[in-house]
Amino acid sequence: MVLALRWPWQFAAGAILIGIVATTATSVSISTFSFAPLHPSDLITPTAILLLVLVLGSLVRQWLLSREQVQLQEQRAEHEAGLRRAMEERSRIARELHDVVAHGLSIISIQASTVRYRVEGVPEPVVVELEQISESAREALAEMRSLLQVLRAEDTETELAPQPSVARLPELIAASRRGGQEVNLEISGDLDTDLSEVTSLGAYRIVQEALSNVLRHAPGQPIEVRVTVGERAVRVEISNPLAGADRGRTEPRRDGLGLLGMAERAKMAGGWVEAGRIGDDFRVVAELPRHGRATRS
């Protein structure tokens, strides 16, 4: 039994076979010296017992090995789940930092650097201070983007803190206007309608990121924002004229995390997003399903 538990069945079977041969030889020897006839049961019974021990021992050994493998798999799965949760949390933090802090820093930089053009009679010392504020905001934004490259991981479906919804888009547009942006908002449908949380947040963040991109790449250009709440999906379109330096570009601008963040938001909601130039305009179009996954037409 111990052999069957500790060794593979081939080794245990060999040992059992040796035992059977030894038992048979012993039985024959006893029968010869005692002049008693050798009955077949004298050989069958010990042989059957040894075989039964072999089978039972092998079965128990396989069960123990299977249980150990299951435990190892459970431990591995738990470890991988912990790593996945950590990566998802890092990704969530990266997205929120980019969507919220980067947007705020961009507005600070633009507002500070354009005061002299928006307000008459600003003293020169004040203009110098504002330019320094604008430069500090740009440096902080660049450093934060470097940090986000480290934090960036795969998409996640988890949002832990209270998040803004698509119903707050008018507030976002109003804040952009106060920052000096010329934004026209058109809404078709009810923003307060029943939408899944991931869709409502995704639409808000995509518009927010698009506004930030205009601040960075085409400051001063007018922006058109259209939001359509349909029966099956929410569609957002953001467009603006290209800045003079970008009109002659043939390759799309690759600024890293902005468009990637939009794509992640759309993917989390089961939707899609497209961004690119159309003529002399740059346009972002996204469609997110109210519930479930969107189908692209």
Short mmCIF file of N, CA and C in Angstrom, two decimals, residues 6 9 13 45 52 56 76 92 97 122 127 130 142 155 179 195 226 231 275 283 296:
data_model
loop_
_atom_site.label_atom_id
_atom_site.label_comp_id
_atom_site.label_asym_id
_atom_site.label_seq_id
_atom_site.Cartn_x
_atom_site.Cartn_y
_atom_site.Cartn_z
N ARG A 6 3.34 6.04 -2.75
CA ARG A 6 4.53 6.88 -2.90
C ARG A 6 5.14 6.82 -4.29
N TRP A 9 2.41 3.90 -10.54
CA TRP A 9 1.84 2.55 -10.54
C TRP A 9 2.76 1.54 -11.22
N ALA A 13 3.55 -1.73 -9.40
CA ALA A 13 3.15 -2.99 -10.02
C ALA A 13 4.31 -3.97 -10.07
N THR A 45 -5.93 -16.20 -3.71
CA THR A 45 -6.29 -15.27 -2.64
C THR A 45 -5.20 -14.24 -2.36
N LEU A 52 -5.44 -5.97 -5.31
CA LEU A 52 -6.38 -5.00 -4.73
C LEU A 52 -5.64 -3.86 -4.04
N LEU A 56 -6.04 0.01 -5.14
CA LEU A 56 -6.48 1.00 -4.16
C LEU A 56 -5.40 2.05 -3.91
N ARG A 76 -2.70 29.76 -7.88
CA ARG A 76 -2.24 30.52 -9.03
C ARG A 76 -3.33 31.48 -9.53
N ARG A 92 -7.42 52.56 -13.72
CA ARG A 92 -8.49 53.47 -13.33
C ARG A 92 -7.92 54.80 -12.86
N LEU A 97 -6.87 60.54 -13.61
CA LEU A 97 -5.89 61.62 -13.59
C LEU A 97 -5.86 62.33 -14.94
N VAL A 122 -4.10 95.00 -18.87
CA VAL A 122 -3.46 94.18 -17.83
C VAL A 122 -2.02 94.66 -17.67
N VAL A 127 1.09 90.24 -16.37
CA VAL A 127 1.21 89.37 -17.54
C VAL A 127 2.37 88.40 -17.37
N LEU A 130 1.38 85.70 -14.99
CA LEU A 130 0.44 84.77 -15.62
C LEU A 130 1.16 83.84 -16.59
N ALA A 142 3.08 67.94 -18.49
CA ALA A 142 4.04 67.03 -19.13
C ALA A 142 4.54 65.97 -18.16
N ASP A 155 -7.66 47.87 -19.91
CA ASP A 155 -8.92 48.44 -19.54
C ASP A 155 -9.49 47.73 -18.36
N GLY A 179 -13.46 79.38 -19.60
CA GLY A 179 -12.02 79.33 -19.83
C GLY A 179 -11.59 79.96 -21.14
N LEU A 195 -29.59 55.54 -18.65
CA LEU A 195 -28.41 55.03 -19.34
C LEU A 195 -27.57 54.24 -18.35
N ARG A 226 -22.12 67.83 -30.54
CA ARG A 226 -23.48 67.32 -30.76
C ARG A 226 -23.64 66.01 -29.99
N GLU A 231 -32.64 55.55 -29.18
CA GLU A 231 -33.31 54.43 -28.50
C GLU A 231 -32.32 53.35 -28.09
N ALA A 275 -11.55 59.11 -34.65
CA ALA A 275 -11.03 60.47 -34.58
C ALA A 275 -10.10 60.70 -35.75
N ARG A 283 -12.41 65.84 -36.33
CA ARG A 283 -13.68 65.38 -35.79
C ARG A 283 -13.49 64.11 -34.97
N ARG A 296 -21.93 48.63 -34.95
CA ARG A 296 -21.53 49.73 -35.83
C ARG A 296 -22.18 49.57 -37.18
#
